[in-house]
């Protein structure tokens, strides 16, 4: 015989926590509204947050009291009933084989498609040559004149970067 749950159901603790959060949140909120203190806005926000957190306990209480007959649970965990071993059992097995085949095919081919979309193998490196250029001929009026004997030439450098 199943135990008879009356009144609050199986999760009485969650129910009383939800009620306590609601009462405390409401008292704090009302204190922020009606009491003349300089931190009234803190009380209003804190009360609203505590009332919002009470929703967690209400959801726990409600979901803990949902009753599902064992006959319905048996089908959800993959146990086939004796009456369904005929045509419906065969359809269920065929459906699970097709869906698992598609799932494994997508997992197996997912990496190769990604590599093809990226343009093949690993990214190639590109060498870029940099050199310092000295002006030839006339210089514009706004240019800074070169100091006497300060012709310094920079060595050629190479920088590698990947194409983007």
PDB file of N, CA, C and O in Angstrom, residues 4 7 10 15 21 23 48 62 76 87 96 107 111-112 124 149:
ATOM      1  N   UNK A   4      -0.242   7.513   2.125  1.00  0.00           N
ATOM      2  CA  UNK A   4      -1.167   8.579   1.722  1.00  0.00           C
ATOM      3  C   UNK A   4      -0.605   9.938   2.100  1.00  0.00           C
ATOM      4  O   UNK A   4      -0.396  10.226   3.276  1.00  0.00           O
ATOM      5  N   UNK A   7      -2.543  17.078   2.292  1.00  0.00           N
ATOM      6  CA  UNK A   7      -2.183  18.462   2.561  1.00  0.00           C
ATOM      7  C   UNK A   7      -1.024  18.965   1.724  1.00  0.00           C
ATOM      8  O   UNK A   7      -1.197  19.316   0.565  1.00  0.00           O
ATOM      9  N   UNK A  10       4.565  15.444  -0.556  1.00  0.00           N
ATOM     10  CA  UNK A  10       5.811  14.811  -0.128  1.00  0.00           C
ATOM     11  C   UNK A  10       6.862  15.801   0.331  1.00  0.00           C
ATOM     12  O   UNK A  10       7.717  15.462   1.114  1.00  0.00           O
ATOM     13  N   UNK A  15       7.974  23.426   0.822  1.00  0.00           N
ATOM     14  CA  UNK A  15       6.801  24.296   0.942  1.00  0.00           C
ATOM     15  C   UNK A  15       7.028  25.348   2.024  1.00  0.00           C
ATOM     16  O   UNK A  15       6.804  26.536   1.801  1.00  0.00           O
ATOM     17  N   UNK A  21      10.457  32.337   2.766  1.00  0.00           N
ATOM     18  CA  UNK A  21      11.103  33.307   1.875  1.00  0.00           C
ATOM     19  C   UNK A  21      10.108  34.379   1.442  1.00  0.00           C
ATOM     20  O   UNK A  21      10.456  35.563   1.367  1.00  0.00           O
ATOM     21  N   UNK A  23       7.400  35.419   3.076  1.00  0.00           N
ATOM     22  CA  UNK A  23       7.054  36.282   4.207  1.00  0.00           C
ATOM     23  C   UNK A  23       8.199  37.241   4.517  1.00  0.00           C
ATOM     24  O   UNK A  23       7.989  38.457   4.674  1.00  0.00           O
ATOM     25  N   UNK A  48      12.524  42.292  -2.878  1.00  0.00           N
ATOM     26  CA  UNK A  48      12.127  41.736  -4.172  1.00  0.00           C
ATOM     27  C   UNK A  48      12.998  40.537  -4.555  1.00  0.00           C
ATOM     28  O   UNK A  48      12.498  39.542  -5.093  1.00  0.00           O
ATOM     29  N   UNK A  62       6.626  21.899  -6.121  1.00  0.00           N
ATOM     30  CA  UNK A  62       5.700  21.443  -7.150  1.00  0.00           C
ATOM     31  C   UNK A  62       6.241  20.220  -7.882  1.00  0.00           C
ATOM     32  O   UNK A  62       5.537  19.232  -8.059  1.00  0.00           O
ATOM     33  N   UNK A  76       9.565   5.099 -20.359  1.00  0.00           N
ATOM     34  CA  UNK A  76      10.545   6.163 -20.521  1.00  0.00           C
ATOM     35  C   UNK A  76      11.979   5.700 -20.347  1.00  0.00           C
ATOM     36  O   UNK A  76      12.887   6.274 -20.928  1.00  0.00           O
ATOM     37  N   UNK A  87       4.647  -5.323 -33.381  1.00  0.00           N
ATOM     38  CA  UNK A  87       4.924  -4.330 -34.412  1.00  0.00           C
ATOM     39  C   UNK A  87       5.487  -3.036 -33.816  1.00  0.00           C
ATOM     40  O   UNK A  87       6.455  -2.481 -34.345  1.00  0.00           O
ATOM     41  N   UNK A  96      15.367   3.643 -33.426  1.00  0.00           N
ATOM     42  CA  UNK A  96      16.593   3.897 -32.657  1.00  0.00           C
ATOM     43  C   UNK A  96      17.837   3.556 -33.469  1.00  0.00           C
ATOM     44  O   UNK A  96      18.849   4.237 -33.366  1.00  0.00           O
ATOM     45  N   UNK A 107      28.971  12.567 -36.480  1.00  0.00           N
ATOM     46  CA  UNK A 107      30.161  12.729 -35.651  1.00  0.00           C
ATOM     47  C   UNK A 107      31.418  12.350 -36.423  1.00  0.00           C
ATOM     48  O   UNK A 107      32.437  12.990 -36.309  1.00  0.00           O
ATOM     49  N   UNK A 111      34.508  16.291 -38.700  1.00  0.00           N
ATOM     50  CA  UNK A 111      35.856  16.860 -38.724  1.00  0.00           C
ATOM     51  C   UNK A 111      36.356  17.021 -40.148  1.00  0.00           C
ATOM     52  O   UNK A 111      36.977  18.020 -40.487  1.00  0.00           O
ATOM     53  N   UNK A 112      36.088  16.053 -41.033  1.00  0.00           N
ATOM     54  CA  UNK A 112      36.593  16.153 -42.396  1.00  0.00           C
ATOM     55  C   UNK A 112      35.892  17.281 -43.156  1.00  0.00           C
ATOM     56  O   UNK A 112      36.504  17.960 -43.965  1.00  0.00           O
ATOM     57  N   UNK A 124      49.101  27.845 -44.032  1.00  0.00           N
ATOM     58  CA  UNK A 124      50.439  28.042 -44.562  1.00  0.00           C
ATOM     59  C   UNK A 124      51.004  29.353 -44.037  1.00  0.00           C
ATOM     60  O   UNK A 124      50.278  30.289 -43.781  1.00  0.00           O
ATOM     61  N   UNK A 149      76.292  62.986 -41.652  1.00  0.00           N
ATOM     62  CA  UNK A 149      76.987  61.760 -41.257  1.00  0.00           C
ATOM     63  C   UNK A 149      76.122  60.786 -40.481  1.00  0.00           C
ATOM     64  O   UNK A 149      76.649  59.946 -39.762  1.00  0.00           O
TER      65      UNK A 149
END
